Tab-separated table of N, CA and C in Angstrom:
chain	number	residue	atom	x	y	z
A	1	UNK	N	40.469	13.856	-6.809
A	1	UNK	CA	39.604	15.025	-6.831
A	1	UNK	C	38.293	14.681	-6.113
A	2	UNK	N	37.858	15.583	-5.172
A	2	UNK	CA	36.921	15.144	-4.365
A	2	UNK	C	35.758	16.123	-4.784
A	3	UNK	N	34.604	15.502	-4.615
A	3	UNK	CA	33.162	15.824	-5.076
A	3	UNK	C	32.978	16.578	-4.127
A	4	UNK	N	32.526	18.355	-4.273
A	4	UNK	CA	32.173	18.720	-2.717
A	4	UNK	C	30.554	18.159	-2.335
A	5	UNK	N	30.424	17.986	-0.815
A	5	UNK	CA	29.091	17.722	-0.493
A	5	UNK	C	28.097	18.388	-1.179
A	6	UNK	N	28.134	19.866	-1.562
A	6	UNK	CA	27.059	20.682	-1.593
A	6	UNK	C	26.200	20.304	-3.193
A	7	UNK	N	27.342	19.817	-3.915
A	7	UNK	CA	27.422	19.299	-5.424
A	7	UNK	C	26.665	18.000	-5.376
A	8	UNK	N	26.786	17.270	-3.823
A	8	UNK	CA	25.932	16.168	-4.431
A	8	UNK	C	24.665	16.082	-3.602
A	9	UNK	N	24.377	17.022	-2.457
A	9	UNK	CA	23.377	17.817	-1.728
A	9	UNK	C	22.315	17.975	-3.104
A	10	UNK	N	22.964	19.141	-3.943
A	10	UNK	CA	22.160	19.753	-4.862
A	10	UNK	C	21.198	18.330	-5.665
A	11	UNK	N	22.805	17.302	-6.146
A	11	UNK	CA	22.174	16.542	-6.885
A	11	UNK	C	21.455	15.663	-6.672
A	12	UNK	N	20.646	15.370	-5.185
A	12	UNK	CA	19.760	14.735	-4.944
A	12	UNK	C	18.685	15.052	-4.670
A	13	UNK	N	18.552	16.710	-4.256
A	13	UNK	CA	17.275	17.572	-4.479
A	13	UNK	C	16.945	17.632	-6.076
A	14	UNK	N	17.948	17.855	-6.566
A	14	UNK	CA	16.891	17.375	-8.244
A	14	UNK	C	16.175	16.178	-8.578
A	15	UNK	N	16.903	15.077	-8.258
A	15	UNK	CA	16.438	13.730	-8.114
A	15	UNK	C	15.005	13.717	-7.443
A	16	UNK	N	15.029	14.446	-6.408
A	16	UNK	CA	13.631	14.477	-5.710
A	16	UNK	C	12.772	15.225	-6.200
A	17	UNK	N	12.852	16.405	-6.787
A	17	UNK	CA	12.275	17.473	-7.496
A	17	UNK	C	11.186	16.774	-8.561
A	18	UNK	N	12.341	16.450	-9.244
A	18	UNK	CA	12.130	15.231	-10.848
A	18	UNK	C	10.958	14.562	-10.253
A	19	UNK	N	11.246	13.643	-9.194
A	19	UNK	CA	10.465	12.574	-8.991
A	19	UNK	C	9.220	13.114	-8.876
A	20	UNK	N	9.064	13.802	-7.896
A	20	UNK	CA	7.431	14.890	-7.272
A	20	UNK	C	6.952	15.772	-8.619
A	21	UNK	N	7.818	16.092	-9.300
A	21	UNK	CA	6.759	16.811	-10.368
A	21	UNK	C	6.418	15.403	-11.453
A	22	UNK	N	6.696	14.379	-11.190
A	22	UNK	CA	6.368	13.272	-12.652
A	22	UNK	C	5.433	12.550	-11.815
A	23	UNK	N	5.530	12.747	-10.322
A	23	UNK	CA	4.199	11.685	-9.983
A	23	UNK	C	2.976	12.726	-9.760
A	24	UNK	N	3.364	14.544	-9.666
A	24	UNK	CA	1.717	15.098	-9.510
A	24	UNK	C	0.599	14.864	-10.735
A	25	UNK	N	1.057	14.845	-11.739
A	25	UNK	CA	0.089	14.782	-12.866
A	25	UNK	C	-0.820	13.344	-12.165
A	26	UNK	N	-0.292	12.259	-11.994
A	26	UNK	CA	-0.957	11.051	-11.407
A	26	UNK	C	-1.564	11.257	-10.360
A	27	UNK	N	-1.390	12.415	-9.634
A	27	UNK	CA	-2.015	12.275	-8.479
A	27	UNK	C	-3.606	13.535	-9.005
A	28	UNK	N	-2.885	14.452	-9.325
A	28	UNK	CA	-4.243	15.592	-9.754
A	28	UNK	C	-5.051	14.465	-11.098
A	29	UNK	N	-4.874	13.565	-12.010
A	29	UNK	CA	-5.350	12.926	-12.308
A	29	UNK	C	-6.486	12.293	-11.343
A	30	UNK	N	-6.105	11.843	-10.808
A	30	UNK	CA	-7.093	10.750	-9.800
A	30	UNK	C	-8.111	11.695	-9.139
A	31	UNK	N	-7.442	13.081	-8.557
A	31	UNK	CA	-8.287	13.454	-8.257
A	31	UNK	C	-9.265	14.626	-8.368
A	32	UNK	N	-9.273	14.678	-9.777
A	32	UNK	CA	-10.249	15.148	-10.866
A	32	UNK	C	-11.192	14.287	-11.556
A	33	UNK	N	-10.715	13.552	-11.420
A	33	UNK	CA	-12.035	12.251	-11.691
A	33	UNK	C	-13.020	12.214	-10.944
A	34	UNK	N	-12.896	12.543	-9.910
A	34	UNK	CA	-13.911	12.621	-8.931
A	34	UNK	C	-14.708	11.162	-8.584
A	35	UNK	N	-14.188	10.348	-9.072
A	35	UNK	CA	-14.975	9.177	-8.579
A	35	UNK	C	-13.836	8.112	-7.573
A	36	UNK	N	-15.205	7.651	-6.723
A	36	UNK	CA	-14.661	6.911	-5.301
A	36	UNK	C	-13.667	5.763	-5.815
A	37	UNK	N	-12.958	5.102	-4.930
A	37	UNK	CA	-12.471	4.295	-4.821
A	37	UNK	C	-12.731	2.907	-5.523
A	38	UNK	N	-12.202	2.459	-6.540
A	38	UNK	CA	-13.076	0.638	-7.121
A	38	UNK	C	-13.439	-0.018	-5.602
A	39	UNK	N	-14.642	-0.513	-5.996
A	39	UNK	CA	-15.168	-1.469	-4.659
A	39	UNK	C	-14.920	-2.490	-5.050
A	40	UNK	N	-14.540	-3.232	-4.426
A	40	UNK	CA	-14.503	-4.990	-4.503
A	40	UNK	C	-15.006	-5.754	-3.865
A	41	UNK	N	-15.346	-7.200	-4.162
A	41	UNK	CA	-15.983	-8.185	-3.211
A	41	UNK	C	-15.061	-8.367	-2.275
A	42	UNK	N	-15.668	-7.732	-1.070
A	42	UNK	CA	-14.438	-8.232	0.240
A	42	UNK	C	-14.357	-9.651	0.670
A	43	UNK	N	-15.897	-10.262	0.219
A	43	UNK	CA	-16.303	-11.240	0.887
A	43	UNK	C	-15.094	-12.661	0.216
A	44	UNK	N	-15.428	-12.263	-1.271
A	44	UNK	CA	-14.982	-13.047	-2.209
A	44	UNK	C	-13.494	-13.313	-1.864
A	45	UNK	N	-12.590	-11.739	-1.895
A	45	UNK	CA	-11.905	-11.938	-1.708
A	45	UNK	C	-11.132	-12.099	-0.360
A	46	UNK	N	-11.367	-12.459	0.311
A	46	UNK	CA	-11.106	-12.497	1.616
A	46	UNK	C	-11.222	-13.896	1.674
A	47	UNK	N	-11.858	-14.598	1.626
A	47	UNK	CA	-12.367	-15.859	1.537
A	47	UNK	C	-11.450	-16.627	0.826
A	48	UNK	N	-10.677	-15.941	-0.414
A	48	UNK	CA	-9.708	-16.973	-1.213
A	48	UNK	C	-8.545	-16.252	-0.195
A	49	UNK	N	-8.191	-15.602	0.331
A	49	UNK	CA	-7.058	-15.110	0.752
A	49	UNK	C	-6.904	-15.891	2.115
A	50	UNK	N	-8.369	-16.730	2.982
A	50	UNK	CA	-7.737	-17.288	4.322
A	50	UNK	C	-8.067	-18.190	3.702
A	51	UNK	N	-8.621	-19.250	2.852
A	51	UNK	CA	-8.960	-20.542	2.859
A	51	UNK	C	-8.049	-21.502	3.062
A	52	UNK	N	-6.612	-21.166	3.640
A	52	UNK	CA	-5.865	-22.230	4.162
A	52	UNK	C	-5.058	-21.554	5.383
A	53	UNK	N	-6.186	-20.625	6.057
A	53	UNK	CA	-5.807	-20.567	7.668
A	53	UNK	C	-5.911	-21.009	8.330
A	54	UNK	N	-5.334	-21.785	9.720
A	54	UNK	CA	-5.476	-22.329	10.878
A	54	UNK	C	-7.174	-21.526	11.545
A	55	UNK	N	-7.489	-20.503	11.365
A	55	UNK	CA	-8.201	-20.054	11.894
A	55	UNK	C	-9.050	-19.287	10.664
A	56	UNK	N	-9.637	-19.792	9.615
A	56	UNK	CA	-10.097	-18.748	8.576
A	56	UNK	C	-11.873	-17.759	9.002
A	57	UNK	N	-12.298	-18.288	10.479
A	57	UNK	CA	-12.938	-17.416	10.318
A	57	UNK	C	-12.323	-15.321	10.976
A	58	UNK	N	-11.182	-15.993	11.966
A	58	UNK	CA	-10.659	-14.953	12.364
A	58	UNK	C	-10.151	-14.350	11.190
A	59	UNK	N	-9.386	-14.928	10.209
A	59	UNK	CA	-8.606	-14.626	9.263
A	59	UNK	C	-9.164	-13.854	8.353
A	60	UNK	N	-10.775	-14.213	7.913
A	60	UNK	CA	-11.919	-13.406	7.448
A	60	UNK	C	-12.170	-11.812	7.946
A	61	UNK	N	-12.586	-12.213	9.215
A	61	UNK	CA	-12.714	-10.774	9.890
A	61	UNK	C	-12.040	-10.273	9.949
A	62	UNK	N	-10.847	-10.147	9.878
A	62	UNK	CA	-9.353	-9.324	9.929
A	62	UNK	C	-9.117	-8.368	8.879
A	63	UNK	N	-9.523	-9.714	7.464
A	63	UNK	CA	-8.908	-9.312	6.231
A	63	UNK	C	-10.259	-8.745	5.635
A	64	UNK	N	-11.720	-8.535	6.099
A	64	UNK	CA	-12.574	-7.745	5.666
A	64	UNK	C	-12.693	-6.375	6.070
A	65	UNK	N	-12.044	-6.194	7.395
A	65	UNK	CA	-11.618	-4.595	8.228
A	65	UNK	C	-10.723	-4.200	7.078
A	66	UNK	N	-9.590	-4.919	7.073
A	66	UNK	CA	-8.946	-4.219	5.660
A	66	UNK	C	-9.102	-3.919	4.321
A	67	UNK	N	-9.809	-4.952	4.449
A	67	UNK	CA	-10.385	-4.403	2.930
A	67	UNK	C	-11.256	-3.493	2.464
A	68	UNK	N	-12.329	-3.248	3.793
A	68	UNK	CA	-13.350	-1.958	3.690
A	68	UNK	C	-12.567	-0.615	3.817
A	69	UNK	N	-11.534	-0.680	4.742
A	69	UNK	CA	-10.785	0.528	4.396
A	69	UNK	C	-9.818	1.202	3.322
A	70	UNK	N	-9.398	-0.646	2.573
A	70	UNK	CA	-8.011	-0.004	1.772
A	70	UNK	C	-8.941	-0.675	0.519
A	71	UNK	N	-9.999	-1.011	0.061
A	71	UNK	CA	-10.780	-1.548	-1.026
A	71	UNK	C	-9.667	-2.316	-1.996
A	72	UNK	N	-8.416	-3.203	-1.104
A	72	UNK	CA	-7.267	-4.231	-1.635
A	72	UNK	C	-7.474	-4.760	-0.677
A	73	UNK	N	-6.902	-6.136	-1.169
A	73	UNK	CA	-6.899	-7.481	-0.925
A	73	UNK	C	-5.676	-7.993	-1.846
A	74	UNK	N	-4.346	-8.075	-1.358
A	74	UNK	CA	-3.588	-8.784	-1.798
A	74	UNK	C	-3.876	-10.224	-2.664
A	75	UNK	N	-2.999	-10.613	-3.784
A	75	UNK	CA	-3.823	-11.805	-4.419
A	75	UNK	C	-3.100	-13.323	-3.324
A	76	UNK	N	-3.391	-14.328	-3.711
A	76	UNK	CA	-3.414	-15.358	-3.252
A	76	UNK	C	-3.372	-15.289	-1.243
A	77	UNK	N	-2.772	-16.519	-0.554
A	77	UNK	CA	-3.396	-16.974	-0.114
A	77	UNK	C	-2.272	-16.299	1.359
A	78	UNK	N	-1.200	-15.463	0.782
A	78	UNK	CA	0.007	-15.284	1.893
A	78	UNK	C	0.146	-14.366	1.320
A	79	UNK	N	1.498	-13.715	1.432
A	79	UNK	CA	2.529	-13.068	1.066
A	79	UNK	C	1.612	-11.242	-0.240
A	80	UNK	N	2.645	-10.745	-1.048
A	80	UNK	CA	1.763	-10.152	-1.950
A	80	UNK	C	1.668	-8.660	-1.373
A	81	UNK	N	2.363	-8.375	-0.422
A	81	UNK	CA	1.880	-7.506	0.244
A	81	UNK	C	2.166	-6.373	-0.802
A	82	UNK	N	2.953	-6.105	-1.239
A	82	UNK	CA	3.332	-4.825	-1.991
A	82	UNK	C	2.318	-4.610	-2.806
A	83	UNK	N	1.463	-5.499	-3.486
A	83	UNK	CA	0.231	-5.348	-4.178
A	83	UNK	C	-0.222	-3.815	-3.287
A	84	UNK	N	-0.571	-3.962	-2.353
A	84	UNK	CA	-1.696	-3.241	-1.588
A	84	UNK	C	-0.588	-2.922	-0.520
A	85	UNK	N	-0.272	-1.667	-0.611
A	85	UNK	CA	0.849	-1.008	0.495
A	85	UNK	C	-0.549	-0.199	1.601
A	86	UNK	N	-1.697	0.146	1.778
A	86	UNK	CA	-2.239	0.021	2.877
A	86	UNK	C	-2.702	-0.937	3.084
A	87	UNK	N	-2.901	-1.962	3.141
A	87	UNK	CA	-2.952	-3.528	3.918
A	87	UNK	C	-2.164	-4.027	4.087
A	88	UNK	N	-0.357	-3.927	3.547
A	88	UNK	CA	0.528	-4.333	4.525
A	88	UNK	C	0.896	-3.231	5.871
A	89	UNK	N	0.189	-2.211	5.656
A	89	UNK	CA	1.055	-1.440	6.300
A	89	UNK	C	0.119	-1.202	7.964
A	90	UNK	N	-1.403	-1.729	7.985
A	90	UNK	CA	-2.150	-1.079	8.852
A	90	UNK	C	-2.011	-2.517	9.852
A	91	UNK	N	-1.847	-1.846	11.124
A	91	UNK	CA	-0.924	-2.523	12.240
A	91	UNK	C	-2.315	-2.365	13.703
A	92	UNK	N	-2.189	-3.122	14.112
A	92	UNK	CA	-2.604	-3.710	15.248
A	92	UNK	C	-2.561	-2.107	16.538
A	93	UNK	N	-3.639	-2.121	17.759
A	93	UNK	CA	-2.858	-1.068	18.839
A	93	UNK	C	-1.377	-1.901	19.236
A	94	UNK	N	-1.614	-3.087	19.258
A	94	UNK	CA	0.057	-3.773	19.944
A	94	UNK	C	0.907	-3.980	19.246
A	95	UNK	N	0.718	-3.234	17.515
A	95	UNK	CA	1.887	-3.221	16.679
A	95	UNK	C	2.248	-4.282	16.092
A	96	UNK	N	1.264	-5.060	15.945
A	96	UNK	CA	1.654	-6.214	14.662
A	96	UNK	C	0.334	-6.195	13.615
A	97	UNK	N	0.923	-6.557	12.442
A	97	UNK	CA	-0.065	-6.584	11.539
A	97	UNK	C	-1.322	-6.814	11.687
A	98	UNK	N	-2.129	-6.126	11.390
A	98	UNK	CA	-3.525	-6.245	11.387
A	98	UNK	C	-3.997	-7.565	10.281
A	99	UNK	N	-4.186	-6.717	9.074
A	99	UNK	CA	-3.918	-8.078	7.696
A	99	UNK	C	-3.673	-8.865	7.796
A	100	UNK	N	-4.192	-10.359	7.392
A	100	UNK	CA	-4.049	-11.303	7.085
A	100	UNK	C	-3.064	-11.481	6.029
């Protein structure tokens, strides 16, 4: 017995439905608060994030552009990226990672 498409069409627009109405409350949350973004020490953290770069003052300046925009800083010294999905994600004009 075969599942028609339209049956499982339907059943993944609910799936999506579901999902978008359980994440708006989180989102009209945030932005009824009305307050900015947490600031963080870019300096601080930036500083523990290259201190074992080949190049940590480039590595600095890189990872302080990102951080003034996305106010994250992945933790330790590599990797982590999912922490902060705009600092893995903001890319170079020649298309490689910006972020440290």
């Amino acid at each position: 017995m075969a599942i028609p498409k339209a049956l499982i069409a339907s059943f993944l627009i609910y799936i999506l439905v579901i999902h978008l109405v359980e994440a708006d409350p989180k989102v009209n949350a945030d932005a009824t608060t009305g307050s900015p973004s947490k600031k963080i020490d870019c300096g601080a953290a930036c500083s523990a994030r290259c201190q074992l770069s080949s190049r940590p003052n480039l590595c600095k300046r890189a990872c302080g552009t990102c951080c003034a925009r996305c106010s994250c800083v992945p933790p330790g010294t590599s990797g982590n990226r999912d922490v902060c999905p705009c600092y893995a994600t903001m890319i170079t004009r020649g298309g490689q990672l910006k972020c440290p």
